[in-house]
mmCIF file of C-alpha atoms in Angstrom:
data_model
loop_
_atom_site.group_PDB
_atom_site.id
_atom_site.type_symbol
_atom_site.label_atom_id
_atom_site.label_comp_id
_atom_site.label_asym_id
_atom_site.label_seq_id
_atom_site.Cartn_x
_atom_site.Cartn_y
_atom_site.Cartn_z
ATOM 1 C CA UNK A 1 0.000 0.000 0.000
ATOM 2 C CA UNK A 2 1.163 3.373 -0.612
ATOM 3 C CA UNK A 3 1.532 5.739 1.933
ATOM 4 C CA UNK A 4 0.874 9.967 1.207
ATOM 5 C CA UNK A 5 2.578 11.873 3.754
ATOM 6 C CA UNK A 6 2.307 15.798 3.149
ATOM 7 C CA UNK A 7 4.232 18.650 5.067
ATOM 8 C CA UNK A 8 2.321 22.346 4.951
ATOM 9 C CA UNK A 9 6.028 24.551 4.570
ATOM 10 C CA UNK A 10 6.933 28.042 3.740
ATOM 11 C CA UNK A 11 4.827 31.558 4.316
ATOM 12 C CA UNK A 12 2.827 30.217 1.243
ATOM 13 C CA UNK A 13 1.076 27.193 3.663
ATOM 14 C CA UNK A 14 2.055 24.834 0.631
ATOM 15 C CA UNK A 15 1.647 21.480 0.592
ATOM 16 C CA UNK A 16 4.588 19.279 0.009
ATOM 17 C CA UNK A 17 4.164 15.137 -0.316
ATOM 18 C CA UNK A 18 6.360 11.914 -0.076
ATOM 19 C CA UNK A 19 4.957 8.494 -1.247
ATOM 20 C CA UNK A 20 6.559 5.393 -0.360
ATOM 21 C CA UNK A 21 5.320 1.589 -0.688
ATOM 22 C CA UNK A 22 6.446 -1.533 1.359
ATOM 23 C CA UNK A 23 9.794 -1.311 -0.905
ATOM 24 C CA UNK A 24 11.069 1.714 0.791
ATOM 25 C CA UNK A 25 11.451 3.856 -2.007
ATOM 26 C CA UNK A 26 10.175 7.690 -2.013
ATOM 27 C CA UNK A 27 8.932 10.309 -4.659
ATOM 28 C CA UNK A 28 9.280 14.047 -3.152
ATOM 29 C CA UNK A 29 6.420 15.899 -4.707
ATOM 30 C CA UNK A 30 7.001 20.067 -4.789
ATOM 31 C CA UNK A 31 9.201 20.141 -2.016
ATOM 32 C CA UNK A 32 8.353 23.602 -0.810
ATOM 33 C CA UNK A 33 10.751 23.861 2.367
ATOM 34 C CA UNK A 34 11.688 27.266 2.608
ATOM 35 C CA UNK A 35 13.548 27.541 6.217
ATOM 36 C CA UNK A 36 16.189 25.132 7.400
ATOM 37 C CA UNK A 37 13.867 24.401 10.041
ATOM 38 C CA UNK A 38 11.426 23.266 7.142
ATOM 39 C CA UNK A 39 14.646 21.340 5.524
ATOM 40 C CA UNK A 40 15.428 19.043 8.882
ATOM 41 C CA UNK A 41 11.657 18.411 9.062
ATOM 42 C CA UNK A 42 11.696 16.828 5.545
ATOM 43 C CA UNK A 43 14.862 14.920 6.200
ATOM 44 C CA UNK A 44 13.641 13.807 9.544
ATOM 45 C CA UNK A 45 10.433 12.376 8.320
ATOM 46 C CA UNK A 46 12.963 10.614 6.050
ATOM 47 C CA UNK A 47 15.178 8.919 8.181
ATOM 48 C CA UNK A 48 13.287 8.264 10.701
ATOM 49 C CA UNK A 49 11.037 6.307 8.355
ATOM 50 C CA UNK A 50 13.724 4.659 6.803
ATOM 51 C CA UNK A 51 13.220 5.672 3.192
ATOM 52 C CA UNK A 52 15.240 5.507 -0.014
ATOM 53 C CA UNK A 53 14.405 8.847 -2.110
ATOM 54 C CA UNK A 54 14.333 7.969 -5.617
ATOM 55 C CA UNK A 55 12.579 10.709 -7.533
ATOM 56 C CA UNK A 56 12.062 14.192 -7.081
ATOM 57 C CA UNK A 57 8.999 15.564 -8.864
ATOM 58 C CA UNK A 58 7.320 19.400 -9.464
ATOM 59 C CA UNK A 59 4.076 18.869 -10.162
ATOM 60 C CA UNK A 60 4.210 22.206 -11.497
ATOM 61 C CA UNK A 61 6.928 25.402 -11.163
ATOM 62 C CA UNK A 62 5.670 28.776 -9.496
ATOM 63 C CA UNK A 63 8.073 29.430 -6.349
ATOM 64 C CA UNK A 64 6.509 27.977 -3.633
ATOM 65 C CA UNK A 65 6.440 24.098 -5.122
ATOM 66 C CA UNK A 66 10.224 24.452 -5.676
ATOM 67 C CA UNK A 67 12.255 26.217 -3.199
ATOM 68 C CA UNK A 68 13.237 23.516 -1.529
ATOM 69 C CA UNK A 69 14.432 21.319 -5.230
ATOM 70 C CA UNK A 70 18.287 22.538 -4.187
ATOM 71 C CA UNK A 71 17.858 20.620 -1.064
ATOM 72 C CA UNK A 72 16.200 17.477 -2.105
ATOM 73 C CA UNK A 73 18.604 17.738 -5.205
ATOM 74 C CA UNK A 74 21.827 17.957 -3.402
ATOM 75 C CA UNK A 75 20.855 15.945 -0.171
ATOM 76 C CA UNK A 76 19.405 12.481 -1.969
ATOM 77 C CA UNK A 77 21.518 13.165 -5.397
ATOM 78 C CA UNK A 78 18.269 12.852 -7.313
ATOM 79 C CA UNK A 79 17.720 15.288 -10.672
ATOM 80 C CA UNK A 80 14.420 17.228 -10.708
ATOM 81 C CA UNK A 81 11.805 16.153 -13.393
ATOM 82 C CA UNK A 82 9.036 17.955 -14.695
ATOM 83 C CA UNK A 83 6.799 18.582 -17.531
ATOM 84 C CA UNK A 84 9.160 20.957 -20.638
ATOM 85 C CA UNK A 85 6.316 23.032 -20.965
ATOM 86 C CA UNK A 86 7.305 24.378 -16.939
ATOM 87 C CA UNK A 87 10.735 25.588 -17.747
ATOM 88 C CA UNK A 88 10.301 29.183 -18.457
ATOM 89 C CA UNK A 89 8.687 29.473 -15.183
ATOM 90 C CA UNK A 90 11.468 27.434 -13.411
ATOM 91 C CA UNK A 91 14.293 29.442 -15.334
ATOM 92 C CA UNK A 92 12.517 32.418 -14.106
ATOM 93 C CA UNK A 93 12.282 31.417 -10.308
ATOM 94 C CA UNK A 94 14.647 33.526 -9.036
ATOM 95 C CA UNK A 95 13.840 37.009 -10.607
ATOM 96 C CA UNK A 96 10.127 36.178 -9.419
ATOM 97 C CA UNK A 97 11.454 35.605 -5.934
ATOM 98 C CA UNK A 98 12.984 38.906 -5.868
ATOM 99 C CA UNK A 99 9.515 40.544 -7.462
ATOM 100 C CA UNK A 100 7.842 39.313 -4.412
ATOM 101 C CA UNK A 101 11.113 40.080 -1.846
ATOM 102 C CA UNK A 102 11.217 36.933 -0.670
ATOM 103 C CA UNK A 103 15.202 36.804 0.590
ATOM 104 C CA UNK A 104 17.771 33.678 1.194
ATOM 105 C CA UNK A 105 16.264 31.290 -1.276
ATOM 106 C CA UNK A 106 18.342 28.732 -2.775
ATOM 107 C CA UNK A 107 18.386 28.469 -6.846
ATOM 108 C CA UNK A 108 16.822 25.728 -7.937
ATOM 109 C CA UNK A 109 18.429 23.340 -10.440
ATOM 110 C CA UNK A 110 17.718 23.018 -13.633
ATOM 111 C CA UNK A 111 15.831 19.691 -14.979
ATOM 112 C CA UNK A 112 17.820 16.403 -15.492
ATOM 113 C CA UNK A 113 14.491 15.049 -17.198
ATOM 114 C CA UNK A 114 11.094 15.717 -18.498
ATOM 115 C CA UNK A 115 8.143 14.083 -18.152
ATOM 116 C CA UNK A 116 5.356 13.408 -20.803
ATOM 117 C CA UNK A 117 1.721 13.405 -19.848
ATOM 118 C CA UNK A 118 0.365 9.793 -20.768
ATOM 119 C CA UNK A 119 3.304 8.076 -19.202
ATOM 120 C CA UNK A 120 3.884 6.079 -16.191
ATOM 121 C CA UNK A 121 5.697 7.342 -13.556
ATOM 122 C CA UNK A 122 7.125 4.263 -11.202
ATOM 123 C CA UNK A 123 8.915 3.950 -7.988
ATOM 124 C CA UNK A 124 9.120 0.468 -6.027
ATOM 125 C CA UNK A 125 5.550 -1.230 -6.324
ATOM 126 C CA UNK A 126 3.639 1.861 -7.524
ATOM 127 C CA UNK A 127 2.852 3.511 -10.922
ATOM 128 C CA UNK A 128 1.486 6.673 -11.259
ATOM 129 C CA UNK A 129 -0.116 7.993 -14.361
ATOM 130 C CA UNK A 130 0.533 11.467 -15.399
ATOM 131 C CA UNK A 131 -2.211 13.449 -16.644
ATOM 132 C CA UNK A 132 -2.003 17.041 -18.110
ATOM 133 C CA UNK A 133 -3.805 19.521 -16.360
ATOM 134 C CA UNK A 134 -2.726 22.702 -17.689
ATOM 135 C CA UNK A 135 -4.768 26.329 -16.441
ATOM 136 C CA UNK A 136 -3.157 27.640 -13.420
ATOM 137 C CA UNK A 137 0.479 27.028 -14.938
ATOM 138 C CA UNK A 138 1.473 26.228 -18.585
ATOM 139 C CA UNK A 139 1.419 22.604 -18.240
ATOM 140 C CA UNK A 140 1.050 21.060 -14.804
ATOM 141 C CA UNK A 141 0.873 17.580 -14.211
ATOM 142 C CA UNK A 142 -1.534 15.903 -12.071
ATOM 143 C CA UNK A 143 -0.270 11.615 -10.730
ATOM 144 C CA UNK A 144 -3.445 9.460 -10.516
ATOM 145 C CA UNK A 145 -2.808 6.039 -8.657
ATOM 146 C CA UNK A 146 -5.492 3.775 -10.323
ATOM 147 C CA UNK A 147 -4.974 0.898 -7.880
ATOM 148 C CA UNK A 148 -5.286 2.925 -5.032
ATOM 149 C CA UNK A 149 -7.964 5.410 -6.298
ATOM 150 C CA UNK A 150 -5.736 9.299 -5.208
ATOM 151 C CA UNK A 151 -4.248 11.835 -6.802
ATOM 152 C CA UNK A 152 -1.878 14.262 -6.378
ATOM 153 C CA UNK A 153 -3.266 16.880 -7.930
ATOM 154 C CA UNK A 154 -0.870 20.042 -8.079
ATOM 155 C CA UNK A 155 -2.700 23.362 -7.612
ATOM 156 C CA UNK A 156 -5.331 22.593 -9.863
ATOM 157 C CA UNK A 157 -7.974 21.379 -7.881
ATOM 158 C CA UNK A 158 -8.585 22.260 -4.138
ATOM 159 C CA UNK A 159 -10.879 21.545 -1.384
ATOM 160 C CA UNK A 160 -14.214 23.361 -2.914
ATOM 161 C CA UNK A 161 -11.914 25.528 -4.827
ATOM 162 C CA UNK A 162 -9.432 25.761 -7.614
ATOM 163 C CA UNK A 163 -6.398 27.003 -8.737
ATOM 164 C CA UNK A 164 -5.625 30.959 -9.443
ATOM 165 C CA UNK A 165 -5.114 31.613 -13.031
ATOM 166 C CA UNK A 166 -4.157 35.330 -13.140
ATOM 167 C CA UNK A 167 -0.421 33.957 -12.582
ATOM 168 C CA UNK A 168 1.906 33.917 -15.921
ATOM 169 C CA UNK A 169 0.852 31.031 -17.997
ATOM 170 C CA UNK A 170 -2.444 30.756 -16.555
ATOM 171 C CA UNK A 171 -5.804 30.801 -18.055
ATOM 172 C CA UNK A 172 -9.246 29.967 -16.195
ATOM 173 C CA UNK A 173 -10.883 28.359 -19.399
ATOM 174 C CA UNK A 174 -8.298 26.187 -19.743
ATOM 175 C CA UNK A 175 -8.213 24.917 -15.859
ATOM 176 C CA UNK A 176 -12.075 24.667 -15.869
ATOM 177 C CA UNK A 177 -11.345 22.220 -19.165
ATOM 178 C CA UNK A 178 -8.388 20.201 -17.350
ATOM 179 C CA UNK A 179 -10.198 20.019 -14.642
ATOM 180 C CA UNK A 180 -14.065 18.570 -15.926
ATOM 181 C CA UNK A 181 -12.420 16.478 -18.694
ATOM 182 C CA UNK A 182 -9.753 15.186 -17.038
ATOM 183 C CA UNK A 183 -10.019 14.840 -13.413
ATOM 184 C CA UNK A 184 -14.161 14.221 -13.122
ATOM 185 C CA UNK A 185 -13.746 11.448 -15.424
ATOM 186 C CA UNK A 186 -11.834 9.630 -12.626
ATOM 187 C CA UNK A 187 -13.843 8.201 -9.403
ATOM 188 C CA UNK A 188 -15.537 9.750 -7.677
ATOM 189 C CA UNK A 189 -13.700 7.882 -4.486
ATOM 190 C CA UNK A 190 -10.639 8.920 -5.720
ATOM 191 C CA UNK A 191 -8.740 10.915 -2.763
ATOM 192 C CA UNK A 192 -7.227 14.421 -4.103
ATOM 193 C CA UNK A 193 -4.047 15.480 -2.394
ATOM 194 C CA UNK A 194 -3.848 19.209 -3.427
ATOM 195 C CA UNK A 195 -0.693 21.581 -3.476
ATOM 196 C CA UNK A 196 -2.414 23.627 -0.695
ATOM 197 C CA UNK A 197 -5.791 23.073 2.327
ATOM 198 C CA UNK A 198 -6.661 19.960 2.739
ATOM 199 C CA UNK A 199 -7.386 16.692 0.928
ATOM 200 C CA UNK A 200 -11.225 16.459 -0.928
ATOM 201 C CA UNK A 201 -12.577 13.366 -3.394
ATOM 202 C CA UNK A 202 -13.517 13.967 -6.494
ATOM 203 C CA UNK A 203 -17.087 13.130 -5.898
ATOM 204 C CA UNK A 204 -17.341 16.010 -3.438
ATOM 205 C CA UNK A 205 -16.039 18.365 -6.039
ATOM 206 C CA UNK A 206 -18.432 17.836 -8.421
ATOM 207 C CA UNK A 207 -21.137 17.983 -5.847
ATOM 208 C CA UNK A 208 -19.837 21.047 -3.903
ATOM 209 C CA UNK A 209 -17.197 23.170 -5.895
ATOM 210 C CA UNK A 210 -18.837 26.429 -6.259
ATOM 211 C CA UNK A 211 -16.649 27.352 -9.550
ATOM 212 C CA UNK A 212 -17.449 23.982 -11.518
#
């Protein structure tokens, strides 16, 4: 069974998630630790659960899903990997942290692979597919686990909410379009882990999401 852990870092109350199965092995999605308090958290939870990182994974790139990809980089030795269409806002991460005077950040790296909506994405036991749920950012990625019915869903979809699209690269037309011909196809028992609040099912989006 997989297990979803999530960690609420930085002034931005963003949500950042390891998986791991019975093998061990970890995916870090959008590590967003921003102090080194935040940092030793993460690598706590880590050790103490005896894990074996093996991918590290931005569901999507504005600043608060990747200020802590330095540390998961350089700690675990892992490359970042995210969607191609995400790199302008990635290459741009540090002039928009300075826009918003946020101080002391650490660059991210650049990506040592890029992932394709349609694919699998693996680690010990479990496969995740990636879907493309583009709106709030150029081309986010959303992970569905069919055997296990969740998703991590990237700011996309929220708890009776969804993601801002008056960010670069975002458009609301689009998002509403990821989100009611790709996401409430799934089941409606499927668990939604979002990139910030807490965790909602697809069924009660449909049912209670006031902008869908």
């Amino acid at each position: 069974m997989t297990q979803v852990h999530s960690f609420e870092f930085s002034p931005f109350a963003e949500n950042t998630y390891v998986l791991w199965d019975d093998t061990k092995e970890c995916v870090i999605f959008d590590p967003g630790c921003y102090t080194e308090q935040e940092r030793q958290i993460l690598r706590q939870h880590i050790t103490q659960h005896d894990l074996k990182p093996v991918r590290l994974i931005n569901t999507h790139c504005h600043l608060d899903h990747v200020f802590g990809n330095k540390f998961v980089a350089d700690t675990w030795n892992l490359e970042l990997e995210i969607h191609h269409g995400e790199l302008p806002l990635l290459e741009r991460f540090e002039q928009t942290c300075q826009m918003y005077g946020i101080p002391n950040i650490q660059p991210s790296p650049m990506p040592g692979k890029f992932l394709e909506a349609g694919e699998t994405l693996t680690f010990g036991e479990t496969a995740l597919e990636m879907i493309f749920t583009p709106g709030h950012s150029p081309a986010s990625l959303s992970f569905y686990c069919e055997k296990e019915k969740f998703l991590i869903a990237g700011d996309v979809l929220f708890y009776e909410s969804i993601g801002r699209t008056d960010l670069p690269g975002g458009d609301f037309n689009t998002l509403i379009q990821s989100i009611r011909s790709k996401l409430f196809t799934l089941p409606g028992e499927t668990m939604v882990y979002p990139g910030h609040g807490p965790a909602t099912t697809i069924r009660h989006e449909m049912e209670y999401n006031p902008f869908l």
